[in-house]
mmCIF file of C-alpha atoms in Angstrom:
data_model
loop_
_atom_site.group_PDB
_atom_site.id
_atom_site.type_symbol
_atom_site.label_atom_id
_atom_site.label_comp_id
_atom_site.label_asym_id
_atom_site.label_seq_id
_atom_site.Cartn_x
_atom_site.Cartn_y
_atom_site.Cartn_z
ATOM 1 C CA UNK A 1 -1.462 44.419 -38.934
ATOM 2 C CA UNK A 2 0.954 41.849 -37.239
ATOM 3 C CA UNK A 3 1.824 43.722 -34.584
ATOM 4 C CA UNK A 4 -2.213 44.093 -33.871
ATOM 5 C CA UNK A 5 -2.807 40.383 -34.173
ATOM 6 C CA UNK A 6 0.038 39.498 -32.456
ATOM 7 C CA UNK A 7 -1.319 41.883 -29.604
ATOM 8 C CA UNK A 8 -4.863 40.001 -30.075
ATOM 9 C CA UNK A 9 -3.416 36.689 -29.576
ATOM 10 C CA UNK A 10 -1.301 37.729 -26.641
ATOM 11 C CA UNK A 11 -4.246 39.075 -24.689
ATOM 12 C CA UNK A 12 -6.700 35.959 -25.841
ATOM 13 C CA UNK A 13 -4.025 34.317 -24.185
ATOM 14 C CA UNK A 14 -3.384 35.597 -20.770
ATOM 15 C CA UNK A 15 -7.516 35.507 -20.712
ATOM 16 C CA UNK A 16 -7.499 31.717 -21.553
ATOM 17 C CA UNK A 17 -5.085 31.045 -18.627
ATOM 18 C CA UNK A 18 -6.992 33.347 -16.209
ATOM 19 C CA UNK A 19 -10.310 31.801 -16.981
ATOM 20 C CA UNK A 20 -8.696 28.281 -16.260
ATOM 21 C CA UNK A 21 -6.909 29.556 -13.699
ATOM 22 C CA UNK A 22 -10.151 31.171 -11.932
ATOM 23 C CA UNK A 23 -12.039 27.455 -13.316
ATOM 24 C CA UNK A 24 -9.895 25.449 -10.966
ATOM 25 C CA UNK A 25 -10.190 27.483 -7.877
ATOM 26 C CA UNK A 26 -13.929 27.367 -8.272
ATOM 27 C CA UNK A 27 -14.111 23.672 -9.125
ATOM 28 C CA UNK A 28 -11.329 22.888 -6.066
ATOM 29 C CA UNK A 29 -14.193 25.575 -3.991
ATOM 30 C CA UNK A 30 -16.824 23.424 -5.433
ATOM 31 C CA UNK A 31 -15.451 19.807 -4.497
ATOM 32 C CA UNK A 32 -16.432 17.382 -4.085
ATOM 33 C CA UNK A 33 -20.602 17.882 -5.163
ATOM 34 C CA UNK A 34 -20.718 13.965 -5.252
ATOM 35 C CA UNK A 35 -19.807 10.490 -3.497
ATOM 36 C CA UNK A 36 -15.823 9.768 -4.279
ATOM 37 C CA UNK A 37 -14.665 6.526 -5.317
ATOM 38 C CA UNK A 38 -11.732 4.602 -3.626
ATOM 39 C CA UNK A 39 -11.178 1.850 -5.203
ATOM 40 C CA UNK A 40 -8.585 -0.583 -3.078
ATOM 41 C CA UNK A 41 -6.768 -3.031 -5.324
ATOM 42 C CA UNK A 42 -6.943 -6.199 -3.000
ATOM 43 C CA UNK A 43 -9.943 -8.297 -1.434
ATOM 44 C CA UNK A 44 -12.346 -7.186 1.202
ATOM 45 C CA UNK A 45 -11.351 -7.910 4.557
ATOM 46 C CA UNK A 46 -7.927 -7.867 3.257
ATOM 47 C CA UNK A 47 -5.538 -6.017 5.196
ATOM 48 C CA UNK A 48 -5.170 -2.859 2.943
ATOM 49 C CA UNK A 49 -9.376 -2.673 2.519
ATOM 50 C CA UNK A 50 -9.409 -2.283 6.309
ATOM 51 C CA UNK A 51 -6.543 0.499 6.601
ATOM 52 C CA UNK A 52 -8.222 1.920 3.693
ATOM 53 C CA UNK A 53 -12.576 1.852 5.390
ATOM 54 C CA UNK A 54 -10.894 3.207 9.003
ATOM 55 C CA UNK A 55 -9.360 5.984 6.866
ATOM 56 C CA UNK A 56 -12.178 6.468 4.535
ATOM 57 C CA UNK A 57 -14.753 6.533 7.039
ATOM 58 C CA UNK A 58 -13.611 9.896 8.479
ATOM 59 C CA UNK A 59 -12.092 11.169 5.419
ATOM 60 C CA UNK A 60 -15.780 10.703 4.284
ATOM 61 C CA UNK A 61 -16.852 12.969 7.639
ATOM 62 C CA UNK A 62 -14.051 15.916 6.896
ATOM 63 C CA UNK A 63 -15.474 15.916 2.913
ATOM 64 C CA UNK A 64 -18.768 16.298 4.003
ATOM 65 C CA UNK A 65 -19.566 13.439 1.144
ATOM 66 C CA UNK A 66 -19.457 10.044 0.651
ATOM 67 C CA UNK A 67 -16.584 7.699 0.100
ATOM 68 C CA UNK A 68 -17.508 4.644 -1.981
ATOM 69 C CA UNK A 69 -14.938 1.713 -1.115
ATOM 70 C CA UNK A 70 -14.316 -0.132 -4.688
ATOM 71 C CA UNK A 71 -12.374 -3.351 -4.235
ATOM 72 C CA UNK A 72 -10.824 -4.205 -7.415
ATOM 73 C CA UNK A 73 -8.485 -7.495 -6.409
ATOM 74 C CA UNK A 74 -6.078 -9.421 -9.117
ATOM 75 C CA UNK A 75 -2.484 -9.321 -10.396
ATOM 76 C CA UNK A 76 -1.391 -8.090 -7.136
ATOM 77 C CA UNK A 77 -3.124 -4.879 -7.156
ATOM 78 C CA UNK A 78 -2.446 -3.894 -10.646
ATOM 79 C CA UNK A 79 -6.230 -4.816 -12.089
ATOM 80 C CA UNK A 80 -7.262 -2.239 -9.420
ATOM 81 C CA UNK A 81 -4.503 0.594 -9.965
ATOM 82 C CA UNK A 82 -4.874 0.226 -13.780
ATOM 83 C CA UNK A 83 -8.531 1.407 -13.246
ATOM 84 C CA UNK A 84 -7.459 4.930 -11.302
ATOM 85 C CA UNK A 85 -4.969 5.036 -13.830
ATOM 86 C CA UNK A 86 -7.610 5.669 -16.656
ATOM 87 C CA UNK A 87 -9.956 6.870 -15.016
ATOM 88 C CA UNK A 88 -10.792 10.581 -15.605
ATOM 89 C CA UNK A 89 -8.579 13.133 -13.232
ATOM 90 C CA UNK A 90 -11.208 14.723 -11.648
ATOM 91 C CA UNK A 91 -11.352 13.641 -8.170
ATOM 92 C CA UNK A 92 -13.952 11.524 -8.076
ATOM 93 C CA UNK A 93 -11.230 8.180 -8.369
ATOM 94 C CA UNK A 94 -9.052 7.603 -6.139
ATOM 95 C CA UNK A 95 -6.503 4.691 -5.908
ATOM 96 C CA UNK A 96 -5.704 3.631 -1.757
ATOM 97 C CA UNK A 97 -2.418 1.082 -2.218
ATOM 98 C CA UNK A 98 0.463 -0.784 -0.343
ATOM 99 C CA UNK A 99 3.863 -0.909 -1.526
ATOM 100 C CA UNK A 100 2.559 -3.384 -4.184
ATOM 101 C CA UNK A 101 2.276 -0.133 -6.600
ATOM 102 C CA UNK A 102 6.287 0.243 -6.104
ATOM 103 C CA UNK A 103 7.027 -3.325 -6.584
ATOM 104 C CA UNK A 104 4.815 -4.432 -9.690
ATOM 105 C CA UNK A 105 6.442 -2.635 -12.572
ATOM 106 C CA UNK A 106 9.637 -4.328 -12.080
ATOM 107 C CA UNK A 107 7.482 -7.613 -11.218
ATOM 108 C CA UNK A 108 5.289 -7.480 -14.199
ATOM 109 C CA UNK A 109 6.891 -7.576 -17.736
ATOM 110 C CA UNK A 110 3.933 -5.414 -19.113
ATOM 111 C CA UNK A 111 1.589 -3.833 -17.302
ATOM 112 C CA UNK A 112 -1.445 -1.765 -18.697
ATOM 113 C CA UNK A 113 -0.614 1.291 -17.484
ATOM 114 C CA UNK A 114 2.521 3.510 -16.446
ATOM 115 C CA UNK A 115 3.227 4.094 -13.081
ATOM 116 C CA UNK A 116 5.254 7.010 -12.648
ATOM 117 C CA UNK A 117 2.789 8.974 -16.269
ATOM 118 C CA UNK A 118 -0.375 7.818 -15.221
ATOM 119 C CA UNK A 119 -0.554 8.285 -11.457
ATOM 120 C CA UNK A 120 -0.331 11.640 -9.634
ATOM 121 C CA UNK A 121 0.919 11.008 -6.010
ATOM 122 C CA UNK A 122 -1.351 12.669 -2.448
ATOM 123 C CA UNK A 123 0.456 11.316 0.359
ATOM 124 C CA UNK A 124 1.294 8.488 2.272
ATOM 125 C CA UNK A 125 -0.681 7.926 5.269
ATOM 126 C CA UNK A 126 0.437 4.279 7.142
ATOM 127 C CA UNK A 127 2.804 1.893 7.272
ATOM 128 C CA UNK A 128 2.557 -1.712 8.519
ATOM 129 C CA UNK A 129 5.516 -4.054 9.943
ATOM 130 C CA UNK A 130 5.220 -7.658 8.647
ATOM 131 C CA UNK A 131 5.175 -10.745 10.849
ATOM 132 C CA UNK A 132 5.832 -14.182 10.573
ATOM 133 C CA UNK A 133 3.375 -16.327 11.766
ATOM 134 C CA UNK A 134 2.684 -19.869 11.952
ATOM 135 C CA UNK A 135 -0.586 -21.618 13.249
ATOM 136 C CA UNK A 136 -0.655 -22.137 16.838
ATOM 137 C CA UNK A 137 -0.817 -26.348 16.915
ATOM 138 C CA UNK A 138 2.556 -26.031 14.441
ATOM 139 C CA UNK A 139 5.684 -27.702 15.767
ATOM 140 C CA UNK A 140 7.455 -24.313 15.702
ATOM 141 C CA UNK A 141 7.242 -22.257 18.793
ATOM 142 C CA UNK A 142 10.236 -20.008 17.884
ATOM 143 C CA UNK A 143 11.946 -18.598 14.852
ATOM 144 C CA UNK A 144 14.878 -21.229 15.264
ATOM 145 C CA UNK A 145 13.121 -24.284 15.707
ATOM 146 C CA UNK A 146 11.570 -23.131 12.076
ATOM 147 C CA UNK A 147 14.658 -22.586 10.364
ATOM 148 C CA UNK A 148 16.274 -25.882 11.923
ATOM 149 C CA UNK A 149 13.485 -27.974 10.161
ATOM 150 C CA UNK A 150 13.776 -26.097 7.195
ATOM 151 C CA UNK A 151 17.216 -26.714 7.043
ATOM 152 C CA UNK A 152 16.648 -30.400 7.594
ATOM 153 C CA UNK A 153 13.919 -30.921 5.572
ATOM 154 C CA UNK A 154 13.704 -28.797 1.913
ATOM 155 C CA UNK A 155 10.745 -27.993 0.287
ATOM 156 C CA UNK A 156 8.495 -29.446 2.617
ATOM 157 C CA UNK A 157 7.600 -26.151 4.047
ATOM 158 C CA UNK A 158 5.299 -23.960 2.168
ATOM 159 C CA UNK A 159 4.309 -19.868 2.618
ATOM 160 C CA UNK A 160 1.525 -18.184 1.408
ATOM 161 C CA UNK A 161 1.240 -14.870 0.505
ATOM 162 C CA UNK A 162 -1.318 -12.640 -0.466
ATOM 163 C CA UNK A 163 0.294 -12.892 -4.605
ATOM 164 C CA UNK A 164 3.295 -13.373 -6.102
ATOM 165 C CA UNK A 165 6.012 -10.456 -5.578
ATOM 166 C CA UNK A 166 3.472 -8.848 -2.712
ATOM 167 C CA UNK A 167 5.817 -7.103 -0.295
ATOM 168 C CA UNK A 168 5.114 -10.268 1.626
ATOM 169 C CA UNK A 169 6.242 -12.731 -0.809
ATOM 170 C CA UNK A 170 9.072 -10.465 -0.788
ATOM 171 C CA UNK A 171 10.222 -10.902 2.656
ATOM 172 C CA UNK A 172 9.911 -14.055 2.597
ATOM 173 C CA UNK A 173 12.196 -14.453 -0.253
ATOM 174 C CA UNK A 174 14.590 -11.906 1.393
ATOM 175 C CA UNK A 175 14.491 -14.502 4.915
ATOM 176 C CA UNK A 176 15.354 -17.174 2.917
ATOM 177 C CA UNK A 177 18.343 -15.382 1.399
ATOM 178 C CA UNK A 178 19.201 -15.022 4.908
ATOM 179 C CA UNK A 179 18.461 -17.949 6.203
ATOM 180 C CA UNK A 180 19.907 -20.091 3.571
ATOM 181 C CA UNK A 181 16.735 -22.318 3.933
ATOM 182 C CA UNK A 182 14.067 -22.875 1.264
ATOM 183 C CA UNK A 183 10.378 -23.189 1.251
ATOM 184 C CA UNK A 184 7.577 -23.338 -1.009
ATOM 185 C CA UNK A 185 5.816 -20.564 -1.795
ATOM 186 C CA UNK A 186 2.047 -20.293 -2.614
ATOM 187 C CA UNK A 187 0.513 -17.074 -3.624
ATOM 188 C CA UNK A 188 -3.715 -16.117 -3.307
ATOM 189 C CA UNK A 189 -5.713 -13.338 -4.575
ATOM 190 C CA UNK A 190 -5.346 -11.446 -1.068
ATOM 191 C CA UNK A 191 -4.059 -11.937 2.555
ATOM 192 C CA UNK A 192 -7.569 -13.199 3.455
ATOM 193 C CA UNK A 193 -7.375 -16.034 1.600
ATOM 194 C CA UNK A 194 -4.163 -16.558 2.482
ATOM 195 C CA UNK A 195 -4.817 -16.320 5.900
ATOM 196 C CA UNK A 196 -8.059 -18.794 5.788
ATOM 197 C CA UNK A 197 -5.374 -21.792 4.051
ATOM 198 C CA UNK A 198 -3.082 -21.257 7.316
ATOM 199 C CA UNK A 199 -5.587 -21.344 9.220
ATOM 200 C CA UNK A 200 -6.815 -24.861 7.422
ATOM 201 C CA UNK A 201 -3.389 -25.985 7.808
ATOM 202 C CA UNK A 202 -2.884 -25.821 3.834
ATOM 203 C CA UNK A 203 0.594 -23.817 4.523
ATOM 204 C CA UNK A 204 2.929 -23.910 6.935
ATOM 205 C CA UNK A 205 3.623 -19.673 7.429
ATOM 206 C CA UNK A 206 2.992 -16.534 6.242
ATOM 207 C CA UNK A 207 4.575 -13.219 6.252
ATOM 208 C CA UNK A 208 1.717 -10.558 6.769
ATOM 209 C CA UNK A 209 0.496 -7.329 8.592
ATOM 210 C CA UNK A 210 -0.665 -6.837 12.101
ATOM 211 C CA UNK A 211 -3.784 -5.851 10.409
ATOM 212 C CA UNK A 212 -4.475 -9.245 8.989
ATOM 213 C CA UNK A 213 -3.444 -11.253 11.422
ATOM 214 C CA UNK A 214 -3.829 -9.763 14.535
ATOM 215 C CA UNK A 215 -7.195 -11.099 15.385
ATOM 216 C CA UNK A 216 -6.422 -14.565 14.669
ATOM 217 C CA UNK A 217 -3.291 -14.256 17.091
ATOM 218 C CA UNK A 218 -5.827 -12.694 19.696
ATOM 219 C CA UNK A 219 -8.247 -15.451 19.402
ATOM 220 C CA UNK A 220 -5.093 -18.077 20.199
ATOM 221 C CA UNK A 221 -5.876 -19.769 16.556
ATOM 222 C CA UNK A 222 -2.077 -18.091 15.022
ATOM 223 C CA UNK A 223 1.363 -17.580 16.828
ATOM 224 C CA UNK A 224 3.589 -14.971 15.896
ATOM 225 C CA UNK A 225 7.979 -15.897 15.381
ATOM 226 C CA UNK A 226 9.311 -12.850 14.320
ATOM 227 C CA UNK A 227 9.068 -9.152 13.154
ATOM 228 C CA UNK A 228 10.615 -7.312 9.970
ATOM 229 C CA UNK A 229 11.226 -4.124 11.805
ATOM 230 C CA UNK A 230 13.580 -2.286 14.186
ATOM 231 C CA UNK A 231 12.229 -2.512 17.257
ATOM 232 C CA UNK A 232 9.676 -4.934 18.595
ATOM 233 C CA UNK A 233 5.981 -3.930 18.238
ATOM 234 C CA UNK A 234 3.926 -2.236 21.405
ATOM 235 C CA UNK A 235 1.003 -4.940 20.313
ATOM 236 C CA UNK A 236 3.693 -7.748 20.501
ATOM 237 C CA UNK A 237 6.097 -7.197 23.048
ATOM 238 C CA UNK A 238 7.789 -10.856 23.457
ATOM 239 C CA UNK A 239 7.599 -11.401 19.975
ATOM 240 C CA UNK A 240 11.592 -11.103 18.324
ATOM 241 C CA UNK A 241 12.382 -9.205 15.674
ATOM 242 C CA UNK A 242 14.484 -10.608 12.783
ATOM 243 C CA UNK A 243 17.420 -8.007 13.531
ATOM 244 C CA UNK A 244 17.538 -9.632 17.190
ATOM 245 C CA UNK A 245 17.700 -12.913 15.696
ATOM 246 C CA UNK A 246 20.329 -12.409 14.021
ATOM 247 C CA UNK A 247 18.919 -11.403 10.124
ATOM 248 C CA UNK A 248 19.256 -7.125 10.211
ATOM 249 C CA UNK A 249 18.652 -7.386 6.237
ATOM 250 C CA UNK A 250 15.180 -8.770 6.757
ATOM 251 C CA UNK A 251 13.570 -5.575 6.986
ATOM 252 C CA UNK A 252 9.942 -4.972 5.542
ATOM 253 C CA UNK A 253 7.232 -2.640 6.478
ATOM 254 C CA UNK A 254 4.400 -2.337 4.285
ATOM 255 C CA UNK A 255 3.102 1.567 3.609
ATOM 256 C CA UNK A 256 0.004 3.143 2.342
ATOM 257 C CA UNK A 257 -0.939 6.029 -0.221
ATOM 258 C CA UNK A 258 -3.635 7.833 -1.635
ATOM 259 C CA UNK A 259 -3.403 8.554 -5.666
ATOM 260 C CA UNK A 260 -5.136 10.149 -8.165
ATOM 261 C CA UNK A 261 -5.412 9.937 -11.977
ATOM 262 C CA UNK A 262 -2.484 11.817 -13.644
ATOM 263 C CA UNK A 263 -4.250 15.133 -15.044
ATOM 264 C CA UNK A 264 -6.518 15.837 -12.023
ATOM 265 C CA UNK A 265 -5.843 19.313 -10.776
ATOM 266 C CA UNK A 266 -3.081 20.198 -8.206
ATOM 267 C CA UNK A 267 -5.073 22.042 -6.519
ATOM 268 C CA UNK A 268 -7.604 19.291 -6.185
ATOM 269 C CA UNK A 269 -4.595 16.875 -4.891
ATOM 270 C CA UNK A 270 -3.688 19.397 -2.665
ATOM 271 C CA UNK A 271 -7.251 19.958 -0.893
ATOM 272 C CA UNK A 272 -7.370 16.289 -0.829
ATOM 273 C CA UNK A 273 -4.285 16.165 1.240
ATOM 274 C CA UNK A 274 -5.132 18.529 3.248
ATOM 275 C CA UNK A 275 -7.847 17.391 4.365
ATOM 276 C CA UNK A 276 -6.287 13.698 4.969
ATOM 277 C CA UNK A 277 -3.722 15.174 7.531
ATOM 278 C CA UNK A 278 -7.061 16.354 9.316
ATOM 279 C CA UNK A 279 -8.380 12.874 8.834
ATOM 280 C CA UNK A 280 -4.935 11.608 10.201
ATOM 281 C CA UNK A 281 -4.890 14.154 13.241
ATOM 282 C CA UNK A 282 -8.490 12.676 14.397
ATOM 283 C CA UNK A 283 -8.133 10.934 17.644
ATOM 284 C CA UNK A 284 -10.392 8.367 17.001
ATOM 285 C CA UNK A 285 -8.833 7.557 13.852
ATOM 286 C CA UNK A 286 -5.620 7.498 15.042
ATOM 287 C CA UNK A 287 -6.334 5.320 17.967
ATOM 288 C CA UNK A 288 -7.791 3.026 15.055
ATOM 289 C CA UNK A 289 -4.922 2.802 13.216
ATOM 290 C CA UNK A 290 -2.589 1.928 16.513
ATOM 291 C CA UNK A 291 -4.711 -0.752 17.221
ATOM 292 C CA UNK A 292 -3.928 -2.337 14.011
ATOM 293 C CA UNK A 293 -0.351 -1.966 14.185
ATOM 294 C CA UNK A 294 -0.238 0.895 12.084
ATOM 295 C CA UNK A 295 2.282 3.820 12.315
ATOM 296 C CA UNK A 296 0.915 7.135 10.894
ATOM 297 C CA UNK A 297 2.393 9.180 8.231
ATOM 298 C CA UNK A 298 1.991 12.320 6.557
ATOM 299 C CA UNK A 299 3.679 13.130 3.345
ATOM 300 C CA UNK A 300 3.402 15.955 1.058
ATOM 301 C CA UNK A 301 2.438 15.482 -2.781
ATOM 302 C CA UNK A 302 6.280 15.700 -3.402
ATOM 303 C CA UNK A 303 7.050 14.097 -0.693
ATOM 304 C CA UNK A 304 5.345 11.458 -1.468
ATOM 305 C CA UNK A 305 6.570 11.158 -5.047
ATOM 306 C CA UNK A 306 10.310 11.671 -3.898
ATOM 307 C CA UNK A 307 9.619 9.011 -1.511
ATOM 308 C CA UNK A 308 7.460 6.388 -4.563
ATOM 309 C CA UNK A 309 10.713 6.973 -6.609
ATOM 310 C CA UNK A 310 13.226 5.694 -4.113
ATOM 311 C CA UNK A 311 10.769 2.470 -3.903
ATOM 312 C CA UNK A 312 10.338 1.902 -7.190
ATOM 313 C CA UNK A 313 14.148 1.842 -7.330
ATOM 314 C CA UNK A 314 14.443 -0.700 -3.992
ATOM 315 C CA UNK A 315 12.007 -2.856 -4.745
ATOM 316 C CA UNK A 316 13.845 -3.407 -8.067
ATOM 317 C CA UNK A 317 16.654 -4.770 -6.601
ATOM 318 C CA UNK A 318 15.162 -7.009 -4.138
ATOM 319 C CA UNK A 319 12.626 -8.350 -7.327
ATOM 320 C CA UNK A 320 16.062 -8.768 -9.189
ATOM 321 C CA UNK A 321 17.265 -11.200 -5.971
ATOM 322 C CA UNK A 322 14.209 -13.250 -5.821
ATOM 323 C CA UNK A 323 13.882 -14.063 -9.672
ATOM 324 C CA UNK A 324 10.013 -13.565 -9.363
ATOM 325 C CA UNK A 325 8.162 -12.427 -11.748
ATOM 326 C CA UNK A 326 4.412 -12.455 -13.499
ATOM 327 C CA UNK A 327 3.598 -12.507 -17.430
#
């Protein structure tokens, strides 16, 4: 009689993982049957909601469904990835971030959710360098004449940053290291905010992407000092970077990812990232993406989480230097 149940329960077994088995390639065959969710953790206008709609537009296209852009801003992106992160694995939420998910948990004393349990990595699909700009009628034409003031006058410069321990509040912190100056720093609810005090002559700088602040350097209204990456930008060819001026260590870029709700199937993740690196490969797209600065990438789900690990892990160092934090 035991051996016979035992039998039973063996065979009930290997039918219960076939028929899930068989479930998930019909319901990754199947997907998606209706409009997918992306929600993007910072303001509209901001500069990861338009990384995220030039993406999502033609990842929208190669789904052959819709893809609903949810801006969730707050708490530096957290109010927005704690949503994904409860959210039901299914496919149908989707979390598009910056480096902000790799810097918050050391940032935050308690977030809502956990990070690394709660959030199943697709890929990484941009990166942005960050620039230092000032308005155009400022005093400062070059990175030097900036850091002389500062030096002769403390405090009475002030940043702003799209919230406090961004990757942008970040570098600035990591500058003034450098630097040995000091300014103040004054953190919104998004770079477009941000932006919109500069440009009101509220602040005195900001460290930001090409995406944000491109068109205001365009239209004459913001200059550009300095760059926080290797080599000078195509879009910004006479503009210095910080290695050239003598601060190597003031290095930023900030990247982009798609995530899903821990649970959702692999093979779900997996037809989602395949289809990205189609989304990625479009021309149009891709000439999109240069135009804002943006450098393409293409990570595998393990890549990607590999890659989320060793951030987590730098971030936490640099968070360490600057002292910030949030309650």
């Amino acid at each position: 009689m035991t051996s016979f149940l035992s039998e039973f329960f063996k065979k009930c077994g290997f039918a219960f993982i076939a028929f899930n088995f068989f479930s998930a390639i019909s319901y990754a065959d199947n997907f998606p049957q209706k409009p997918i969710h992306l929600v993007v953790p910072y303001s509209p206008g901001a500069g990861t909601d338009v990384i995220a709609r030039i993406i999502g537009t033609r990842l929208s296209e190669d789904l052959k469904q819709q893809i609903v852009i949810d801006n969730h801003p707050g708490a530096g992106g957290s109010i927005g990835t704690e949503i994904v992160a409860h959210s039901t694995g299914d496919g149908y939420t989707l979390l598009f971030s910056p480096a902000s998910f790799a810097i918050n948990p050391s940032l935050y004393g308690r977030l809502n959710f956990d990070t690394k349990k709660e959030l199943a990595p697709i890929s990484i699909v941009a990166s942005l360098p960050v620039i230092l700009a000032v308005p155009t009628n400022s005093p400062f034409h070059t990175l030097k004449e900036l850091m002389q003031y500062a030096k002769n006058n403390p405090d009475k410069l002030s940043m702003a940053s799209s919230g406090n321990g961004s990757v942008f509040h970040l570098t600035g912190e990591l500058f003034k290291e450098e630097a040995k100056i000091n300014f103040i720093h004054i953190p919104f609810k998004g770079g477009s905010p941000a932006v919109t005090s500069l440009l009101g002559g509220q602040v005195s700088l900001i460290f930001e992407t090409p995406v944000t602040l491109m068109p205001h350097i365009k239209s004459g209204k913001l200059m550009a000092l300095s760059v926080a990456s290797p080599k000078r930008l195509s879009i910004l060819p006479n503009v210095p970077t910080f290695a050239e001026e003598g601060y190597p260590l003031v290095a930023a870029e900030n990247w982009y990812g798609f995530f899903a709700p821990i649970g959702t199937p692999q093979n779900i993740i997996d037809f989602l990232y395949d289809k990205l690196q189609k989304t990625l490969n479009d021309p149009d797209t891709k000439s999109q993406l240069n135009e804002q600065g943006a450098s393409i990438r293409k990570t595998t789900p393990n890549d990607t989480s590999i890659f989320i690990n060793s951030e987590l892990s730098k971030w936490a160092k640099i968070v360490k230097i600057s002292g910030a934090t949030v309650d």
